[in-house]
Short mmCIF file of C-alpha atoms and ligand atoms in Angstrom, two decimals:
data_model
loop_
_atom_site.label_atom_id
_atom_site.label_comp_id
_atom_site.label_asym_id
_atom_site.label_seq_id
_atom_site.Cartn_x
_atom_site.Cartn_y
_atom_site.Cartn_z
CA UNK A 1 60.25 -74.94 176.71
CA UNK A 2 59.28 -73.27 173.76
CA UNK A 3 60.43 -69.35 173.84
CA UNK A 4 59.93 -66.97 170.65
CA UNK A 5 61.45 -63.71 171.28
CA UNK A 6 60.10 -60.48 169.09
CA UNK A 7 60.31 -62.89 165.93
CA UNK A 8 60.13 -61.13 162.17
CA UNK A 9 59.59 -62.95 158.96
CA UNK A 10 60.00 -61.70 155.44
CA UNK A 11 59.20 -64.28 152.86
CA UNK A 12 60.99 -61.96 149.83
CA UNK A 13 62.78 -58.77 150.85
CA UNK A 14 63.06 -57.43 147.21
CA UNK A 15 59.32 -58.16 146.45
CA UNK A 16 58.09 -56.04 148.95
CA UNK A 17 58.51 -55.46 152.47
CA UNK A 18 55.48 -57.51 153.87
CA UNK A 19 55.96 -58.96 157.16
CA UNK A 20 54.33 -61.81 157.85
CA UNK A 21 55.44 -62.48 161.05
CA UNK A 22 56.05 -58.60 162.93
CA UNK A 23 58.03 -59.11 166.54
CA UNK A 24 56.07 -62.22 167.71
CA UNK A 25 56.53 -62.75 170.99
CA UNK A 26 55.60 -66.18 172.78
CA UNK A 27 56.75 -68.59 175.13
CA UNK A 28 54.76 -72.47 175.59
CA UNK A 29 55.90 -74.71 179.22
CA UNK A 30 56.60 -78.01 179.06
CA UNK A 31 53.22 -80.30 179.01
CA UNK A 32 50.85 -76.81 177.48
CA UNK A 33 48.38 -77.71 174.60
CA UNK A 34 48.15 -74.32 172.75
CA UNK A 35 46.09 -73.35 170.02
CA UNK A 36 47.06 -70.50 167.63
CA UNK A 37 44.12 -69.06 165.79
CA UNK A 38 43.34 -66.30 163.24
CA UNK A 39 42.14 -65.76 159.57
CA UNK A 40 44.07 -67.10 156.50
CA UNK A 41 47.05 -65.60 155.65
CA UNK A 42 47.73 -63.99 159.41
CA UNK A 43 50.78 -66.21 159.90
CA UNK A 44 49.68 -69.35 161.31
CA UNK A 45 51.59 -71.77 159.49
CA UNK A 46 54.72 -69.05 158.99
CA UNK A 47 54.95 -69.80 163.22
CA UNK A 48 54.48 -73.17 163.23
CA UNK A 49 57.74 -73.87 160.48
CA UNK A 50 59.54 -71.29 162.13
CA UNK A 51 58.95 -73.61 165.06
CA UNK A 52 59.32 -76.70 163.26
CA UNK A 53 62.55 -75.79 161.99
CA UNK A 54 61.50 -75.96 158.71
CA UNK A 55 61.97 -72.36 157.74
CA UNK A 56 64.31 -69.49 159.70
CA UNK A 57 63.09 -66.26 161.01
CA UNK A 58 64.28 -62.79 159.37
CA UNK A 59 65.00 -61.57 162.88
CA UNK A 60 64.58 -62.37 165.97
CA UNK A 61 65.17 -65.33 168.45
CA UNK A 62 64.03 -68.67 169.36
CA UNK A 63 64.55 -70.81 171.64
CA UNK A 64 63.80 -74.36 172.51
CA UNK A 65 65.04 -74.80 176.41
CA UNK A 66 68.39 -73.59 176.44
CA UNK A 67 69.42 -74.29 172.68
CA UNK A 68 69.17 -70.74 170.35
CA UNK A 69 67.43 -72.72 167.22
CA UNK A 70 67.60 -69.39 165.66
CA UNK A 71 71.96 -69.61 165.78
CA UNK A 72 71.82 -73.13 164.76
CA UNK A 73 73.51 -73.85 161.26
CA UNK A 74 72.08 -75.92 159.08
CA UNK A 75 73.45 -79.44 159.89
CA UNK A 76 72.48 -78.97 163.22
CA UNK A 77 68.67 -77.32 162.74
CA UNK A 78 68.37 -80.71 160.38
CA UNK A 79 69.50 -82.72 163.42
CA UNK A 80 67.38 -81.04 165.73
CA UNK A 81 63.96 -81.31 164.01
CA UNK A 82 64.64 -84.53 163.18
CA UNK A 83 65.08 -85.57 167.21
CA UNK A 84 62.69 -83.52 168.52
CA UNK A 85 60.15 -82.36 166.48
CA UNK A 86 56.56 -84.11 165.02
CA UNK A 87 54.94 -82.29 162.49
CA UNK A 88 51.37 -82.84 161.39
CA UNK A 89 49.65 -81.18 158.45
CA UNK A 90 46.33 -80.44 157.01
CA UNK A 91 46.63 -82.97 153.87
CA UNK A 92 48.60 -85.90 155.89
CA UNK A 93 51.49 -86.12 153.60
CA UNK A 94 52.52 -89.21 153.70
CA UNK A 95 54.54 -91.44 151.40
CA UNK A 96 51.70 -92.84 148.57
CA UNK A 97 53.64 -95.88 147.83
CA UNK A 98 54.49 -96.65 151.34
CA UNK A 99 52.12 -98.48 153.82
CA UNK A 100 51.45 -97.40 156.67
CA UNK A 101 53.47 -99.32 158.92
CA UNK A 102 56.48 -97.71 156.44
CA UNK A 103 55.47 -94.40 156.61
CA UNK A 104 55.58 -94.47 160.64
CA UNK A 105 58.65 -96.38 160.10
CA UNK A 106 60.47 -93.09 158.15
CA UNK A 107 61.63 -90.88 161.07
CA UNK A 108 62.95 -94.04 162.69
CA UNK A 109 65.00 -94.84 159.88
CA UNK A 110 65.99 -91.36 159.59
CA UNK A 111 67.34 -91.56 163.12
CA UNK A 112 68.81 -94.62 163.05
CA UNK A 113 66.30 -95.90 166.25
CA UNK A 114 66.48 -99.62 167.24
CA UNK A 115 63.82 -101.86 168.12
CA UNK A 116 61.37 -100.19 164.93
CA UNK A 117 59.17 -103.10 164.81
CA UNK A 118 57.75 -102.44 169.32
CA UNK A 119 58.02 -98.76 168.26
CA UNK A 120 55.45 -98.75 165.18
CA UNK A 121 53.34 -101.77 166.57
CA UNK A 122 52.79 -99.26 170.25
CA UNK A 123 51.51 -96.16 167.81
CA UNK A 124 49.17 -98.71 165.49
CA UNK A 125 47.85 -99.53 168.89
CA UNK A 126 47.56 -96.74 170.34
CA UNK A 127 45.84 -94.94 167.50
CA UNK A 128 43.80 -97.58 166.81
CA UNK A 129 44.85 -98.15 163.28
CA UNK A 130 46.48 -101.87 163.48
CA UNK A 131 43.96 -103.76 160.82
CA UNK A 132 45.54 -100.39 158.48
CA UNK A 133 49.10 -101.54 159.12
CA UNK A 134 49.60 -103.00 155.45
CA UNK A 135 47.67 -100.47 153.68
CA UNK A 136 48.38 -97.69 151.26
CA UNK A 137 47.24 -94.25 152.34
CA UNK A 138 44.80 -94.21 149.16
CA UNK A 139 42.89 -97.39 151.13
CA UNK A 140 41.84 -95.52 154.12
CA UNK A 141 39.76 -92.90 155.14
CA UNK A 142 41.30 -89.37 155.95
CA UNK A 143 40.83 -90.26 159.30
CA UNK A 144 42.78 -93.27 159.98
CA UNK A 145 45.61 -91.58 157.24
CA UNK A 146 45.57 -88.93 159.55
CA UNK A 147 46.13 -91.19 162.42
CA UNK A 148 48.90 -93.08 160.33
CA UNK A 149 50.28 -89.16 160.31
CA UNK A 150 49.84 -88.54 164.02
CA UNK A 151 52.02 -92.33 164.96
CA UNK A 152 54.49 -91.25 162.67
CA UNK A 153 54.58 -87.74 164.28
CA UNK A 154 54.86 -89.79 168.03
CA UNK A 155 56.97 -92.81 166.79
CA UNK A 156 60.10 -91.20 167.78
CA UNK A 157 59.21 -89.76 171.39
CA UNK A 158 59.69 -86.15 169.81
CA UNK A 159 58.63 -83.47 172.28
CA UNK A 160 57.14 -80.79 170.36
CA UNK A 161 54.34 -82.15 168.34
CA UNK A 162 53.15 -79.17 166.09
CA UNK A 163 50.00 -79.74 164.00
CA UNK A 164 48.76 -77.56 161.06
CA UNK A 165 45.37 -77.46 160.97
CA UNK A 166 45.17 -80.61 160.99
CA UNK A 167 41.84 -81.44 161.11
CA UNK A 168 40.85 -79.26 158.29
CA UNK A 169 40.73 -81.96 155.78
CA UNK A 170 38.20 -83.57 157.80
CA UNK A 171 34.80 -84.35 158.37
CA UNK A 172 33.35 -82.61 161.59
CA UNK A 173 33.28 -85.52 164.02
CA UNK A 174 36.77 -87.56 162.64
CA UNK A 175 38.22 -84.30 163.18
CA UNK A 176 36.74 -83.82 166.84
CA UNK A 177 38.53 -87.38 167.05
CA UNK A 178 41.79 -85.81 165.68
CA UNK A 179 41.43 -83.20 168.43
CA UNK A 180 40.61 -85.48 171.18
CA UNK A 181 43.83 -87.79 170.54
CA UNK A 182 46.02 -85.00 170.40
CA UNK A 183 44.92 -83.97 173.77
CA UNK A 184 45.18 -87.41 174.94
CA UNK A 185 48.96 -87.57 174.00
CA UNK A 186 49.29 -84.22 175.43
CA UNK A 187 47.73 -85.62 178.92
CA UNK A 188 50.05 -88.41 178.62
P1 ADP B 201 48.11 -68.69 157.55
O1 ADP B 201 48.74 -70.05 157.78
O2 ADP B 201 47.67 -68.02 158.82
O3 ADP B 201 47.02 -68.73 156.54
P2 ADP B 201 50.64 -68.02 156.26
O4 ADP B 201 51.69 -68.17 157.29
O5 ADP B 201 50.51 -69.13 155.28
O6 ADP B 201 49.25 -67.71 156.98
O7 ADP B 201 50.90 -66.71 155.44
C1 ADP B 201 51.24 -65.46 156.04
C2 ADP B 201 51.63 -64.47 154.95
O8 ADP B 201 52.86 -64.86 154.36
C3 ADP B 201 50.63 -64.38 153.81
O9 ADP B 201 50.60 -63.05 153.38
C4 ADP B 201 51.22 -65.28 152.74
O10 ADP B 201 50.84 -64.88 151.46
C5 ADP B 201 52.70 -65.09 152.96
N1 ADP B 201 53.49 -66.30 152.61
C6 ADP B 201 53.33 -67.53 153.16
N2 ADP B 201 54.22 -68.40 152.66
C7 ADP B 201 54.97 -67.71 151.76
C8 ADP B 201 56.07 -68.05 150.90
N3 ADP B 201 56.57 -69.28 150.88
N4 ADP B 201 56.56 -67.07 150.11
C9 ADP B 201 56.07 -65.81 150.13
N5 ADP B 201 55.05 -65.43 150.92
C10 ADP B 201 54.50 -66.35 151.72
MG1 MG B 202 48.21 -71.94 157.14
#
């Protein structure tokens, strides 16, 4: 599904010549739950918004099932995270001002999906997080914000979920929670 092929990243050429991504090489089937570990600043998040679309690579190729992300211009990357990519960080990021029924809401506004209202009520349920549905992020714990993060990362039936560290803004046991739903939607 997902295929990286000998990908390089330099963040600032005329800086210095730093790679910090050097020929990465990796390829994740359809349905795998895959963990990518190593000390700060080894590249971690670099991969995961290379993935995400939400940076390009400096050479190299990637590929999502038969589509070259890599080749896509920019119109078209846009169009392709948007459909099929949910992205979860460390520190939520979700709208302050917006509830979180409206922050789940976003990506289906963004992609102009009918029937919002069964969508977001199915993710409140099924991360447990319905009594939160009128709240502001700043009324909940960093658990259930996370949650409100992980439905809004589901909402729109994306297929790559990519997470960064996202339970390391967390307490040990919400983020063993965390954990345990993601593998949960991964089962599913
Ligand atoms: P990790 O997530 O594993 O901690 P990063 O991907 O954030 O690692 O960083 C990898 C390397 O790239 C580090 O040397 C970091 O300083 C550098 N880096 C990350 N983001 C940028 C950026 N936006 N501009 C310049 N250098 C960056
Ligand atoms: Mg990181």
């Amino acid at each position: 599904m997902i295929r990286l092929d000998k990908i390089t990243k330099i963040y600032d050429a005329k800086v210095e010549n730093k790679k910090a991504l050097d020929e990465v090489s990796l390829t994740i089937d359809n349905g795998e739950f895959v963990a990518i570990m190593g000390p700060s600043g080894s590249g971690k998040s670099t991969l995961l918004n290379i993935i995400g679309c939400m940076d390009s690579v400096t050479d190299g190729s990637y590929y999502v099932d038969d589509i070259e992300v890599s080749r896509l211009n920019k119109l078209d990357i846009h169009r392709f995270r948007k459909k099929n990519i949910g992205f979860v960080f460390q520190h939520f990021a979700l709208m302050d001002y917006y509830t979180a029924y409206e922050n789940i809401e976003l990506p289906l506004l963004a992609n102009n999906i009918r029937r919002k209202d069964r969508k977001i009520n199915e993710q409140l349920k099924k991360l447990n997080i319905v009594e939160e549905k009128d709240k502001l992020p700043k009324k909940m714990s960093g658990g259930q914000q996370q949650r409100v993060a992980i439905a809004r990362a589901l909402v729109t039936n994306a297929d790559i979920i990519l997470a960064d560290e996202p339970t390391g803004a967390l307490d040990q046991s919400t983020g063993q929670e965390v954990i345990n739903i993601l593998r949960e939607i991964n089962n599913q």
